[in-house]
Amino acid sequence: MRKRLVSAVVLCLLATGCGTVARNETSPSPQNDERVRAQQSAPRKETIKDSKKVAAHLESLALHVPGVKSAHCVVFQNTAIVGINVNGTLERSRVGTIKYAVAEALRKDPYGINALVTADIDLSNRLQEVRKDFQRGRPISGFAEEMADIIGRIVPQMPRDTKPRTEPRSK
């Protein structure tokens, strides 16, 4: 009798332990969460009011990174593009490291948080030309000309799209 009682109790405990009751509870809503919340500590992007001053500031930040020979920055509306020149004999991985270090330096600055950094020598030279056009009082036309040149280099030329020359026949 004792064995039956023990086995019945064990069976009851197993049956109640294995059964789950569906609950109609929802996860806590973030709006009703009363826990302490931390404010975002990363710098927020500032609105650029004086593009010349911001460009000079971002250039100086880039120049402080070891390995950067020169830097050129163009600010268009609320976006900055920073071109850096490095030693031409450096390996690609080292150039990438320098470019990353510049991006880290700009990330800590509220004006540079969303800047674009390039180490391409052609783009850097074109940014320098855009900057000169800005200083000469030709911001829109200078920017448009350089963008046309950049896009002209990027767009591929397909051999099947070329047309053979038709030379005039000589008599």
PDB file of N, CA, C and O in Angstrom, residues 10-45:
ATOM      1  N   VAL A  10       4.033  10.661  -6.645  1.00  0.00           N
ATOM      2  CA  VAL A  10       5.035  10.989  -7.664  1.00  0.00           C
ATOM      3  C   VAL A  10       4.350  11.251  -9.005  1.00  0.00           C
ATOM      4  O   VAL A  10       4.675  12.196  -9.717  1.00  0.00           O
ATOM      5  N   LEU A  11       3.358  10.442  -9.342  1.00  0.00           N
ATOM      6  CA  LEU A  11       2.617  10.617 -10.586  1.00  0.00           C
ATOM      7  C   LEU A  11       1.859  11.942 -10.595  1.00  0.00           C
ATOM      8  O   LEU A  11       1.839  12.656 -11.601  1.00  0.00           O
ATOM      9  N   CYS A  12       1.277  12.313  -9.473  1.00  0.00           N
ATOM     10  CA  CYS A  12       0.569  13.601  -9.379  1.00  0.00           C
ATOM     11  C   CYS A  12       1.537  14.776  -9.518  1.00  0.00           C
ATOM     12  O   CYS A  12       1.228  15.764 -10.187  1.00  0.00           O
ATOM     13  N   LEU A  13       2.701  14.670  -8.879  1.00  0.00           N
ATOM     14  CA  LEU A  13       3.687  15.741  -8.984  1.00  0.00           C
ATOM     15  C   LEU A  13       4.202  15.884 -10.416  1.00  0.00           C
ATOM     16  O   LEU A  13       4.374  17.003 -10.918  1.00  0.00           O
ATOM     17  N   LEU A  14       4.428  14.768 -11.066  1.00  0.00           N
ATOM     18  CA  LEU A  14       4.875  14.814 -12.452  1.00  0.00           C
ATOM     19  C   LEU A  14       3.802  15.403 -13.356  1.00  0.00           C
ATOM     20  O   LEU A  14       4.094  16.194 -14.249  1.00  0.00           O
ATOM     21  N   ALA A  15       2.571  15.028 -13.145  1.00  0.00           N
ATOM     22  CA  ALA A  15       1.481  15.526 -13.987  1.00  0.00           C
ATOM     23  C   ALA A  15       1.270  17.023 -13.792  1.00  0.00           C
ATOM     24  O   ALA A  15       1.036  17.754 -14.756  1.00  0.00           O
ATOM     25  N   THR A  16       1.372  17.503 -12.575  1.00  0.00           N
ATOM     26  CA  THR A  16       1.183  18.935 -12.353  1.00  0.00           C
ATOM     27  C   THR A  16       2.399  19.735 -12.779  1.00  0.00           C
ATOM     28  O   THR A  16       2.276  20.873 -13.224  1.00  0.00           O
ATOM     29  N   GLY A  17       3.576  19.161 -12.672  1.00  0.00           N
ATOM     30  CA  GLY A  17       4.797  19.866 -13.086  1.00  0.00           C
ATOM     31  C   GLY A  17       4.915  19.969 -14.589  1.00  0.00           C
ATOM     32  O   GLY A  17       5.451  20.935 -15.118  1.00  0.00           O
ATOM     33  N   CYS A  18       4.422  18.999 -15.316  1.00  0.00           N
ATOM     34  CA  CYS A  18       4.544  19.024 -16.770  1.00  0.00           C
ATOM     35  C   CYS A  18       3.465  19.870 -17.434  1.00  0.00           C
ATOM     36  O   CYS A  18       3.629  20.320 -18.555  1.00  0.00           O
ATOM     37  N   GLY A  19       2.379  20.062 -16.802  1.00  0.00           N
ATOM     38  CA  GLY A  19       1.292  20.831 -17.407  1.00  0.00           C
ATOM     39  C   GLY A  19       1.590  22.323 -17.338  1.00  0.00           C
ATOM     40  O   GLY A  19       2.027  22.841 -16.327  1.00  0.00           O
ATOM     41  N   THR A  20       1.370  23.010 -18.439  1.00  0.00           N
ATOM     42  CA  THR A  20       1.559  24.458 -18.450  1.00  0.00           C
ATOM     43  C   THR A  20       0.216  25.114 -18.681  1.00  0.00           C
ATOM     44  O   THR A  20      -0.611  24.635 -19.441  1.00  0.00           O
ATOM     45  N   VAL A  21       0.022  26.184 -18.012  1.00  0.00           N
ATOM     46  CA  VAL A  21      -1.213  26.933 -18.138  1.00  0.00           C
ATOM     47  C   VAL A  21      -0.940  28.122 -19.035  1.00  0.00           C
ATOM     48  O   VAL A  21       0.004  28.875 -18.822  1.00  0.00           O
ATOM     49  N   ALA A  22      -1.759  28.296 -20.051  1.00  0.00           N
ATOM     50  CA  ALA A  22      -1.592  29.439 -20.947  1.00  0.00           C
ATOM     51  C   ALA A  22      -1.969  30.704 -20.200  1.00  0.00           C
ATOM     52  O   ALA A  22      -3.042  30.795 -19.614  1.00  0.00           O
ATOM     53  N   ARG A  23      -1.059  31.665 -20.238  1.00  0.00           N
ATOM     54  CA  ARG A  23      -1.323  32.930 -19.565  1.00  0.00           C
ATOM     55  C   ARG A  23      -1.567  33.995 -20.613  1.00  0.00           C
ATOM     56  O   ARG A  23      -0.985  33.980 -21.687  1.00  0.00           O
ATOM     57  N   ASN A  24      -2.371  34.913 -20.291  1.00  0.00           N
ATOM     58  CA  ASN A  24      -2.728  35.973 -21.209  1.00  0.00           C
ATOM     59  C   ASN A  24      -1.939  37.243 -20.893  1.00  0.00           C
ATOM     60  O   ASN A  24      -2.441  38.333 -21.048  1.00  0.00           O
ATOM     61  N   GLU A  25      -0.686  37.090 -20.478  1.00  0.00           N
ATOM     62  CA  GLU A  25       0.134  38.237 -20.131  1.00  0.00           C
ATOM     63  C   GLU A  25       0.950  38.654 -21.357  1.00  0.00           C
ATOM     64  O   GLU A  25       1.385  37.843 -22.142  1.00  0.00           O
ATOM     65  N   THR A  26       1.153  39.920 -21.495  1.00  0.00           N
ATOM     66  CA  THR A  26       1.984  40.431 -22.583  1.00  0.00           C
ATOM     67  C   THR A  26       3.302  40.912 -22.009  1.00  0.00           C
ATOM     68  O   THR A  26       3.438  41.134 -20.816  1.00  0.00           O
ATOM     69  N   SER A  27       4.257  41.085 -22.881  1.00  0.00           N
ATOM     70  CA  SER A  27       5.546  41.582 -22.414  1.00  0.00           C
ATOM     71  C   SER A  27       5.380  43.041 -21.991  1.00  0.00           C
ATOM     72  O   SER A  27       4.518  43.744 -22.494  1.00  0.00           O
ATOM     73  N   PRO A  28       6.213  43.493 -21.094  1.00  0.00           N
ATOM     74  CA  PRO A  28       6.066  44.868 -20.613  1.00  0.00           C
ATOM     75  C   PRO A  28       6.281  45.873 -21.742  1.00  0.00           C
ATOM     76  O   PRO A  28       7.170  45.726 -22.559  1.00  0.00           O
ATOM     77  N   SER A  29       5.456  46.869 -21.762  1.00  0.00           N
ATOM     78  CA  SER A  29       5.546  47.912 -22.773  1.00  0.00           C
ATOM     79  C   SER A  29       6.682  48.860 -22.425  1.00  0.00           C
ATOM     80  O   SER A  29       6.866  49.214 -21.275  1.00  0.00           O
ATOM     81  N   PRO A  30       7.469  49.280 -23.435  1.00  0.00           N
ATOM     82  CA  PRO A  30       8.554  50.219 -23.142  1.00  0.00           C
ATOM     83  C   PRO A  30       8.038  51.552 -22.600  1.00  0.00           C
ATOM     84  O   PRO A  30       8.739  52.235 -21.878  1.00  0.00           O
ATOM     85  N   GLN A  31       6.796  51.897 -22.920  1.00  0.00           N
ATOM     86  CA  GLN A  31       6.253  53.156 -22.430  1.00  0.00           C
ATOM     87  C   GLN A  31       5.931  53.076 -20.940  1.00  0.00           C
ATOM     88  O   GLN A  31       5.983  54.068 -20.234  1.00  0.00           O
ATOM     89  N   ASN A  32       5.605  51.875 -20.464  1.00  0.00           N
ATOM     90  CA  ASN A  32       5.268  51.703 -19.054  1.00  0.00           C
ATOM     91  C   ASN A  32       6.472  51.276 -18.224  1.00  0.00           C
ATOM     92  O   ASN A  32       6.334  51.034 -17.038  1.00  0.00           O
ATOM     93  N   ASP A  33       7.627  51.177 -18.862  1.00  0.00           N
ATOM     94  CA  ASP A  33       8.832  50.742 -18.176  1.00  0.00           C
ATOM     95  C   ASP A  33       9.375  51.900 -17.360  1.00  0.00           C
ATOM     96  O   ASP A  33       9.689  52.964 -17.886  1.00  0.00           O
ATOM     97  N   GLU A  34       9.484  51.713 -16.051  1.00  0.00           N
ATOM     98  CA  GLU A  34       9.910  52.781 -15.161  1.00  0.00           C
ATOM     99  C   GLU A  34      11.393  52.706 -14.806  1.00  0.00           C
ATOM    100  O   GLU A  34      11.850  53.401 -13.924  1.00  0.00           O
ATOM    101  N   ARG A  35      12.135  51.843 -15.521  1.00  0.00           N
ATOM    102  CA  ARG A  35      13.564  51.733 -15.241  1.00  0.00           C
ATOM    103  C   ARG A  35      14.293  52.976 -15.746  1.00  0.00           C
ATOM    104  O   ARG A  35      13.820  53.695 -16.601  1.00  0.00           O
ATOM    105  N   VAL A  36      15.478  53.181 -15.228  1.00  0.00           N
ATOM    106  CA  VAL A  36      16.281  54.329 -15.621  1.00  0.00           C
ATOM    107  C   VAL A  36      16.818  54.084 -17.033  1.00  0.00           C
ATOM    108  O   VAL A  36      17.286  53.011 -17.346  1.00  0.00           O
ATOM    109  N   ARG A  37      16.737  55.098 -17.870  1.00  0.00           N
ATOM    110  CA  ARG A  37      17.243  54.981 -19.238  1.00  0.00           C
ATOM    111  C   ARG A  37      18.419  55.930 -19.411  1.00  0.00           C
ATOM    112  O   ARG A  37      18.395  57.058 -18.947  1.00  0.00           O
ATOM    113  N   ALA A  38      19.438  55.463 -20.137  1.00  0.00           N
ATOM    114  CA  ALA A  38      20.619  56.289 -20.398  1.00  0.00           C
ATOM    115  C   ALA A  38      20.403  57.091 -21.674  1.00  0.00           C
ATOM    116  O   ALA A  38      19.812  56.614 -22.626  1.00  0.00           O
ATOM    117  N   GLN A  39      20.880  58.300 -21.677  1.00  0.00           N
ATOM    118  CA  GLN A  39      20.827  59.132 -22.871  1.00  0.00           C
ATOM    119  C   GLN A  39      21.922  58.684 -23.835  1.00  0.00           C
ATOM    120  O   GLN A  39      22.939  58.141 -23.432  1.00  0.00           O
ATOM    121  N   GLN A  40      21.722  58.935 -25.103  1.00  0.00           N
ATOM    122  CA  GLN A  40      22.714  58.587 -26.099  1.00  0.00           C
ATOM    123  C   GLN A  40      23.966  59.409 -25.851  1.00  0.00           C
ATOM    124  O   GLN A  40      23.905  60.633 -25.725  1.00  0.00           O
ATOM    125  N   SER A  41      25.116  58.721 -25.788  1.00  0.00           N
ATOM    126  CA  SER A  41      26.347  59.424 -25.471  1.00  0.00           C
ATOM    127  C   SER A  41      27.179  59.738 -26.710  1.00  0.00           C
ATOM    128  O   SER A  41      28.149  60.466 -26.624  1.00  0.00           O
ATOM    129  N   ALA A  42      26.820  59.181 -27.863  1.00  0.00           N
ATOM    130  CA  ALA A  42      27.554  59.473 -29.094  1.00  0.00           C
ATOM    131  C   ALA A  42      27.233  60.900 -29.541  1.00  0.00           C
ATOM    132  O   ALA A  42      26.128  61.381 -29.331  1.00  0.00           O
ATOM    133  N   PRO A  43      28.214  61.557 -30.160  1.00  0.00           N
ATOM    134  CA  PRO A  43      27.938  62.926 -30.600  1.00  0.00           C
ATOM    135  C   PRO A  43      26.860  62.950 -31.672  1.00  0.00           C
ATOM    136  O   PRO A  43      26.810  62.086 -32.534  1.00  0.00           O
ATOM    137  N   ARG A  44      26.001  63.936 -31.591  1.00  0.00           N
ATOM    138  CA  ARG A  44      24.948  64.086 -32.584  1.00  0.00           C
ATOM    139  C   ARG A  44      25.430  65.012 -33.689  1.00  0.00           C
ATOM    140  O   ARG A  44      26.237  65.892 -33.457  1.00  0.00           O
ATOM    141  N   LYS A  45      24.905  64.809 -34.871  1.00  0.00           N
ATOM    142  CA  LYS A  45      25.305  65.628 -36.009  1.00  0.00           C
ATOM    143  C   LYS A  45      24.792  67.048 -35.823  1.00  0.00           C
ATOM    144  O   LYS A  45      23.616  67.265 -35.591  1.00  0.00           O
TER     145      LYS A  45
END
